[in-house]
């Protein structure tokens, strides 16, 4: 039962860190996507 709770906790933490990442990505989104597109077209 404890293992199950731990899994849920890990999922929740992963989700929170993902949301933080997403927020940071949205803040720098345009800059990153421009870099990504320019790097992608160079390849």
PDB file of N, CA and C in Angstrom:
ATOM      1  N   UNK A   1       0.825  -1.198   0.000  1.00  0.00           N
ATOM      2  CA  UNK A   1       0.000   0.000   0.000  1.00  0.00           C
ATOM      3  C   UNK A   1       0.869   1.263   0.000  1.00  0.00           C
ATOM      4  N   UNK A   2       1.965   1.197   0.753  1.00  0.00           N
ATOM      5  CA  UNK A   2       2.861   2.355   0.806  1.00  0.00           C
ATOM      6  C   UNK A   2       3.506   2.612  -0.562  1.00  0.00           C
ATOM      7  N   UNK A   3       3.836   1.534  -1.240  1.00  0.00           N
ATOM      8  CA  UNK A   3       4.444   1.648  -2.559  1.00  0.00           C
ATOM      9  C   UNK A   3       3.496   2.342  -3.527  1.00  0.00           C
ATOM     10  N   UNK A   4       2.215   2.002  -3.411  1.00  0.00           N
ATOM     11  CA  UNK A   4       1.185   2.589  -4.257  1.00  0.00           C
ATOM     12  C   UNK A   4       1.089   4.093  -4.008  1.00  0.00           C
ATOM     13  N   UNK A   5       1.095   4.468  -2.725  1.00  0.00           N
ATOM     14  CA  UNK A   5       1.033   5.889  -2.368  1.00  0.00           C
ATOM     15  C   UNK A   5       2.262   6.622  -2.897  1.00  0.00           C
ATOM     16  N   UNK A   6       3.396   5.964  -2.807  1.00  0.00           N
ATOM     17  CA  UNK A   6       4.640   6.569  -3.264  1.00  0.00           C
ATOM     18  C   UNK A   6       4.592   6.821  -4.768  1.00  0.00           C
ATOM     19  N   UNK A   7       4.000   5.875  -5.493  1.00  0.00           N
ATOM     20  CA  UNK A   7       3.878   6.036  -6.941  1.00  0.00           C
ATOM     21  C   UNK A   7       3.016   7.239  -7.281  1.00  0.00           C
ATOM     22  N   UNK A   8       1.898   7.372  -6.575  1.00  0.00           N
ATOM     23  CA  UNK A   8       1.001   8.509  -6.802  1.00  0.00           C
ATOM     24  C   UNK A   8       1.732   9.811  -6.495  1.00  0.00           C
ATOM     25  N   UNK A   9       2.488   9.801  -5.400  1.00  0.00           N
ATOM     26  CA  UNK A   9       3.234  10.988  -4.994  1.00  0.00           C
ATOM     27  C   UNK A   9       4.264  11.363  -6.058  1.00  0.00           C
ATOM     28  N   UNK A  10       4.947  10.359  -6.586  1.00  0.00           N
ATOM     29  CA  UNK A  10       5.953  10.607  -7.621  1.00  0.00           C
ATOM     30  C   UNK A  10       5.306  11.160  -8.882  1.00  0.00           C
ATOM     31  N   UNK A  11       4.130  10.607  -9.224  1.00  0.00           N
ATOM     32  CA  UNK A  11       3.418  11.092 -10.405  1.00  0.00           C
ATOM     33  C   UNK A  11       3.024  12.546 -10.222  1.00  0.00           C
ATOM     34  N   UNK A  12       2.536  12.856  -9.025  1.00  0.00           N
ATOM     35  CA  UNK A  12       2.102  14.224  -8.741  1.00  0.00           C
ATOM     36  C   UNK A  12       3.280  15.185  -8.825  1.00  0.00           C
ATOM     37  N   UNK A  13       4.420  14.764  -8.276  1.00  0.00           N
ATOM     38  CA  UNK A  13       5.615  15.616  -8.321  1.00  0.00           C
ATOM     39  C   UNK A  13       6.104  15.792  -9.751  1.00  0.00           C
ATOM     40  N   UNK A  14       6.039  14.722 -10.518  1.00  0.00           N
ATOM     41  CA  UNK A  14       6.455  14.795 -11.914  1.00  0.00           C
ATOM     42  C   UNK A  14       5.543  15.751 -12.670  1.00  0.00           C
ATOM     43  N   UNK A  15       4.252  15.682 -12.364  1.00  0.00           N
ATOM     44  CA  UNK A  15       3.275  16.554 -13.010  1.00  0.00           C
ATOM     45  C   UNK A  15       3.554  18.008 -12.659  1.00  0.00           C
ATOM     46  N   UNK A  16       3.851  18.262 -11.389  1.00  0.00           N
ATOM     47  CA  UNK A  16       4.136  19.628 -10.948  1.00  0.00           C
ATOM     48  C   UNK A  16       5.386  20.175 -11.634  1.00  0.00           C
ATOM     49  N   UNK A  17       6.418  19.363 -11.713  1.00  0.00           N
ATOM     50  CA  UNK A  17       7.655  19.807 -12.359  1.00  0.00           C
ATOM     51  C   UNK A  17       7.421  20.016 -13.854  1.00  0.00           C
ATOM     52  N   UNK A  18       6.528  19.185 -14.440  1.00  0.00           N
ATOM     53  CA  UNK A  18       6.182  19.333 -15.848  1.00  0.00           C
ATOM     54  C   UNK A  18       5.459  20.650 -16.078  1.00  0.00           C
ATOM     55  N   UNK A  19       4.543  20.987 -15.153  1.00  0.00           N
ATOM     56  CA  UNK A  19       3.802  22.246 -15.258  1.00  0.00           C
ATOM     57  C   UNK A  19       4.757  23.431 -15.125  1.00  0.00           C
ATOM     58  N   UNK A  20       5.710  23.317 -14.206  1.00  0.00           N
ATOM     59  CA  UNK A  20       6.709  24.379 -14.040  1.00  0.00           C
ATOM     60  C   UNK A  20       7.516  24.544 -15.322  1.00  0.00           C
ATOM     61  N   UNK A  21       7.918  23.416 -15.896  1.00  0.00           N
ATOM     62  CA  UNK A  21       8.674  23.430 -17.142  1.00  0.00           C
ATOM     63  C   UNK A  21       7.858  24.078 -18.247  1.00  0.00           C
ATOM     64  N   UNK A  22       6.572  23.690 -18.306  1.00  0.00           N
ATOM     65  CA  UNK A  22       5.688  24.211 -19.334  1.00  0.00           C
ATOM     66  C   UNK A  22       5.544  25.720 -19.198  1.00  0.00           C
ATOM     67  N   UNK A  23       5.410  26.179 -17.945  1.00  0.00           N
ATOM     68  CA  UNK A  23       5.275  27.617 -17.693  1.00  0.00           C
ATOM     69  C   UNK A  23       6.530  28.359 -18.142  1.00  0.00           C
ATOM     70  N   UNK A  24       7.688  27.801 -17.776  1.00  0.00           N
ATOM     71  CA  UNK A  24       8.960  28.411 -18.165  1.00  0.00           C
ATOM     72  C   UNK A  24       9.089  28.406 -19.682  1.00  0.00           C
ATOM     73  N   UNK A  25       8.626  27.330 -20.311  1.00  0.00           N
ATOM     74  CA  UNK A  25       8.683  27.207 -21.764  1.00  0.00           C
ATOM     75  C   UNK A  25       7.793  28.247 -22.421  1.00  0.00           C
ATOM     76  N   UNK A  26       6.602  28.471 -21.836  1.00  0.00           N
ATOM     77  CA  UNK A  26       5.689  29.457 -22.397  1.00  0.00           C
ATOM     78  C   UNK A  26       6.262  30.861 -22.263  1.00  0.00           C
ATOM     79  N   UNK A  27       6.973  31.106 -21.166  1.00  0.00           N
ATOM     80  CA  UNK A  27       7.581  32.421 -20.962  1.00  0.00           C
ATOM     81  C   UNK A  27       8.668  32.683 -21.997  1.00  0.00           C
ATOM     82  N   UNK A  28       9.489  31.677 -22.250  1.00  0.00           N
ATOM     83  CA  UNK A  28      10.578  31.823 -23.213  1.00  0.00           C
ATOM     84  C   UNK A  28      10.203  31.184 -24.549  1.00  0.00           C
ATOM     85  N   UNK A  29       8.929  30.830 -24.672  1.00  0.00           N
ATOM     86  CA  UNK A  29       8.450  30.025 -25.800  1.00  0.00           C
ATOM     87  C   UNK A  29       8.873  30.522 -27.169  1.00  0.00           C
ATOM     88  N   UNK A  30       8.612  31.790 -27.446  1.00  0.00           N
ATOM     89  CA  UNK A  30       8.906  32.316 -28.781  1.00  0.00           C
ATOM     90  C   UNK A  30      10.397  32.233 -29.068  1.00  0.00           C
ATOM     91  N   UNK A  31      11.200  32.598 -28.087  1.00  0.00           N
ATOM     92  CA  UNK A  31      12.654  32.579 -28.252  1.00  0.00           C
ATOM     93  C   UNK A  31      13.140  31.162 -28.524  1.00  0.00           C
ATOM     94  N   UNK A  32      12.651  30.209 -27.722  1.00  0.00           N
ATOM     95  CA  UNK A  32      13.073  28.814 -27.866  1.00  0.00           C
ATOM     96  C   UNK A  32      12.636  28.245 -29.211  1.00  0.00           C
ATOM     97  N   UNK A  33      11.384  28.517 -29.594  1.00  0.00           N
ATOM     98  CA  UNK A  33      10.878  27.958 -30.845  1.00  0.00           C
ATOM     99  C   UNK A  33      11.637  28.543 -32.035  1.00  0.00           C
ATOM    100  N   UNK A  34      12.023  29.811 -31.949  1.00  0.00           N
ATOM    101  CA  UNK A  34      12.813  30.401 -33.023  1.00  0.00           C
ATOM    102  C   UNK A  34      14.177  29.720 -33.111  1.00  0.00           C
ATOM    103  N   UNK A  35      14.805  29.500 -31.958  1.00  0.00           N
ATOM    104  CA  UNK A  35      16.089  28.803 -31.927  1.00  0.00           C
ATOM    105  C   UNK A  35      15.943  27.397 -32.491  1.00  0.00           C
ATOM    106  N   UNK A  36      14.863  26.721 -32.077  1.00  0.00           N
ATOM    107  CA  UNK A  36      14.635  25.346 -32.494  1.00  0.00           C
ATOM    108  C   UNK A  36      14.424  25.272 -33.998  1.00  0.00           C
ATOM    109  N   UNK A  37      13.616  26.197 -34.516  1.00  0.00           N
ATOM    110  CA  UNK A  37      13.315  26.199 -35.949  1.00  0.00           C
ATOM    111  C   UNK A  37      14.584  26.498 -36.749  1.00  0.00           C
ATOM    112  N   UNK A  38      15.369  27.481 -36.297  1.00  0.00           N
ATOM    113  CA  UNK A  38      16.593  27.837 -37.021  1.00  0.00           C
ATOM    114  C   UNK A  38      17.594  26.681 -36.964  1.00  0.00           C
ATOM    115  N   UNK A  39      17.682  26.018 -35.803  1.00  0.00           N
ATOM    116  CA  UNK A  39      18.576  24.877 -35.670  1.00  0.00           C
ATOM    117  C   UNK A  39      18.101  23.702 -36.505  1.00  0.00           C
ATOM    118  N   UNK A  40      16.788  23.554 -36.598  1.00  0.00           N
ATOM    119  CA  UNK A  40      16.206  22.449 -37.348  1.00  0.00           C
ATOM    120  C   UNK A  40      16.436  22.637 -38.844  1.00  0.00           C
ATOM    121  N   UNK A  41      16.299  23.870 -39.312  1.00  0.00           N
ATOM    122  CA  UNK A  41      16.466  24.143 -40.736  1.00  0.00           C
ATOM    123  C   UNK A  41      17.939  24.056 -41.141  1.00  0.00           C
ATOM    124  N   UNK A  42      18.844  24.251 -40.185  1.00  0.00           N
ATOM    125  CA  UNK A  42      20.273  24.154 -40.476  1.00  0.00           C
ATOM    126  C   UNK A  42      20.691  22.712 -40.726  1.00  0.00           C
ATOM    127  N   UNK A  43      19.995  21.757 -40.083  1.00  0.00           N
ATOM    128  CA  UNK A  43      20.377  20.355 -40.211  1.00  0.00           C
ATOM    129  C   UNK A  43      20.091  19.758 -41.565  1.00  0.00           C
TER     130      UNK A  43
END
